[in-house]
Amino acid sequence: MWFAVMLPLSAFAAPYAAMVMDARSGKVLHAQNADTRLHPASLTKMMTLYIAFEAVQNGELSMDTYVTISKNAAAEPPSKLGLKQGQKIQLRYLVRAAAVKSANDAATAIGEAIEGSEAAFARRMNRTAKAMGMTRTTFRNAHGLTEEGHLSTARDMSILGRHVIYDYPMYYNLFARQTADAGVRTVSHTNRRLLQDYRGADGIKTGYTSAAGFNLTASAERGSQRIIATVFGGRSTATRNAKVAELLDLGFREAPSRVALRAPGKPPYLGRGAGAGGIAVANNSDPAPGTRAKSVRVASAAVTRSLRPKQRPGSGAADVAPLVAEVRDDIDMVLKEVAMTAAVVAQEASAPAPAAVAAPIGVVKPVRRPETVVAAATPVLRDTPTPARAAEVVTRVSTSGGRHWGINLGRYPSRYHAEKVLLKTALAETATLDGSLRKVVHSNRGFDANFMGLTRETAELACRRLQARQVTCFMIGPS
């Protein structure tokens, strides 16, 4: 006699795999079945979001772009935001829903907005994965629901998580938000428990399907250490979180307290029209399971295609210079204009009388600043009679008025990147940052981009304005 026994889905355990990595160096600290191709589930959305960040940075669209929801996106099963066919919603809300709630309809809508169709977006996901060195990953969709051939490994997902952290640090805070405004409603994080209970945890992405089990790629930072841990095939949310916490603890024990940061470096841009920029893809077809993906050839690392509109015919202008050169020239021009303006102001201020004839701008020598400024002393201008009213000296960072606050715009892999962000932000946000001091602070974790010399009210206002434009911003209190 036969008896039918009903077992819960968790009884049919998915294959287990794990990886622990020192995020700073990429060194592997623990691996178990790390190269076994398994179902990644919603860990897939890390790549969907990575490409969204890349597309925004390269001008394909912006966070303010309105996306029209297709029938295909609206029909995706839960977890979902509940979007309707024909509905229009800004990209920023789709990104938040995919990162925080793991919404499948939002992920599909992101892919279709960037590449026109989910199939085309999957091909771009595969090109980007190959360029990152994810040699055993094949994507078929943007959300991670089970589909034949949609497979990855614990190693590849750890590599992807590391790129998410270091390639687009200005967006990484999304993955630590316990709630987020997704436009149509407020959504909650899929793994609030780990974020709340594990000290230093700040992301990254959960995943679950019956075929995959309970997956998670997590990261935590303590002091100068940052660890990434990935688990495939957990039996429940609780047991998966417990295992990930155990693996993160292992990582913090094994990793050195101090190690040189070796950020992975962004892969070459493989988006729409990238071929015109000197990048050639050797093979866009997906690798067969168990085979090694063909590499991506980069014909030229220089950018030869400008994202600006082309000049009209007949203008007679020379070819557009590479984008990197344009940015450098723009920066030099702005700095020269600022220096010339300062020289003119200084010249006018130091003129002895209105009737005096000013020297040509070209021969004006800048006034040497005093080595030490004593706050209590009344400053005296050289060769100038003492006026009836004491002269007022305005310094860049005031010693009064509470200008001891600052803001932080994120941590970057090089001083060049940090200074570039500071300059760009200073030019765009003159209303609140005028007169502040740009400062790059170097530590073994990277280069912090800071503005200092602000009042608390100005720092709060600056952060609100920058965050409204999706720029990472944190206030720095008086030391």
PDB file of C-alpha atoms in Angstrom, residues 21-24 165-166 172 194-203 218-228 241-242 244-259 411 443-445:
ATOM      1  CA  MET A  21      35.308  37.970  -0.083  1.00  0.00           C
ATOM      2  CA  ASP A  22      37.353  40.867   1.242  1.00  0.00           C
ATOM      3  CA  ALA A  23      35.673  43.652  -0.728  1.00  0.00           C
ATOM      4  CA  ARG A  24      38.704  45.936  -0.534  1.00  0.00           C
ATOM      5  CA  ILE A 165      29.711  48.920  -4.239  1.00  0.00           C
ATOM      6  CA  TYR A 166      32.760  50.492  -5.872  1.00  0.00           C
ATOM      7  CA  TYR A 172      24.934  52.221  -3.073  1.00  0.00           C
ATOM      8  CA  LEU A 194      19.629  41.490   8.759  1.00  0.00           C
ATOM      9  CA  LEU A 195      20.122  45.231   8.248  1.00  0.00           C
ATOM     10  CA  GLN A 196      18.827  45.853  11.769  1.00  0.00           C
ATOM     11  CA  ASP A 197      20.484  42.967  13.586  1.00  0.00           C
ATOM     12  CA  TYR A 198      23.942  42.670  12.013  1.00  0.00           C
ATOM     13  CA  ARG A 199      26.329  45.472  12.921  1.00  0.00           C
ATOM     14  CA  GLY A 200      27.666  47.241   9.833  1.00  0.00           C
ATOM     15  CA  ALA A 201      25.321  45.550   7.333  1.00  0.00           C
ATOM     16  CA  ASP A 202      24.327  47.905   4.493  1.00  0.00           C
ATOM     17  CA  GLY A 203      23.056  45.673   1.642  1.00  0.00           C
ATOM     18  CA  ALA A 218      25.288  40.799   1.678  1.00  0.00           C
ATOM     19  CA  SER A 219      27.939  43.327   2.597  1.00  0.00           C
ATOM     20  CA  ALA A 220      28.968  44.863   5.894  1.00  0.00           C
ATOM     21  CA  GLU A 221      31.560  47.433   6.900  1.00  0.00           C
ATOM     22  CA  ARG A 222      33.279  47.701  10.268  1.00  0.00           C
ATOM     23  CA  GLY A 223      36.049  50.225  10.695  1.00  0.00           C
ATOM     24  CA  SER A 224      38.407  49.838   7.757  1.00  0.00           C
ATOM     25  CA  GLN A 225      37.102  46.365   6.819  1.00  0.00           C
ATOM     26  CA  ARG A 226      34.367  45.572   4.288  1.00  0.00           C
ATOM     27  CA  ILE A 227      33.235  41.993   3.684  1.00  0.00           C
ATOM     28  CA  ILE A 228      30.943  40.500   1.025  1.00  0.00           C
ATOM     29  CA  ASN A 241      20.418  35.177   7.458  1.00  0.00           C
ATOM     30  CA  ALA A 242      22.040  33.173  10.238  1.00  0.00           C
ATOM     31  CA  VAL A 244      25.286  34.874   6.132  1.00  0.00           C
ATOM     32  CA  ALA A 245      25.963  36.406   9.570  1.00  0.00           C
ATOM     33  CA  GLU A 246      28.256  33.454  10.336  1.00  0.00           C
ATOM     34  CA  LEU A 247      30.102  33.955   7.030  1.00  0.00           C
ATOM     35  CA  LEU A 248      30.451  37.709   7.573  1.00  0.00           C
ATOM     36  CA  ASP A 249      31.893  37.011  11.034  1.00  0.00           C
ATOM     37  CA  LEU A 250      34.365  34.635   9.400  1.00  0.00           C
ATOM     38  CA  GLY A 251      35.321  37.344   6.943  1.00  0.00           C
ATOM     39  CA  PHE A 252      35.951  39.942   9.617  1.00  0.00           C
ATOM     40  CA  ARG A 253      38.107  37.448  11.536  1.00  0.00           C
ATOM     41  CA  GLU A 254      40.163  36.386   8.527  1.00  0.00           C
ATOM     42  CA  ALA A 255      40.562  39.715   6.729  1.00  0.00           C
ATOM     43  CA  PRO A 256      43.465  41.963   7.775  1.00  0.00           C
ATOM     44  CA  SER A 257      42.430  45.128   9.584  1.00  0.00           C
ATOM     45  CA  ARG A 258      44.356  47.214   7.094  1.00  0.00           C
ATOM     46  CA  VAL A 259      44.798  46.471   3.431  1.00  0.00           C
ATOM     47  CA  ARG A 411      33.902  57.750  -1.027  1.00  0.00           C
ATOM     48  CA  SER A 443      42.021  56.884   4.181  1.00  0.00           C
ATOM     49  CA  ASN A 444      42.763  53.213   3.574  1.00  0.00           C
ATOM     50  CA  ARG A 445      39.118  52.842   2.469  1.00  0.00           C
TER      51      ARG A 445
END
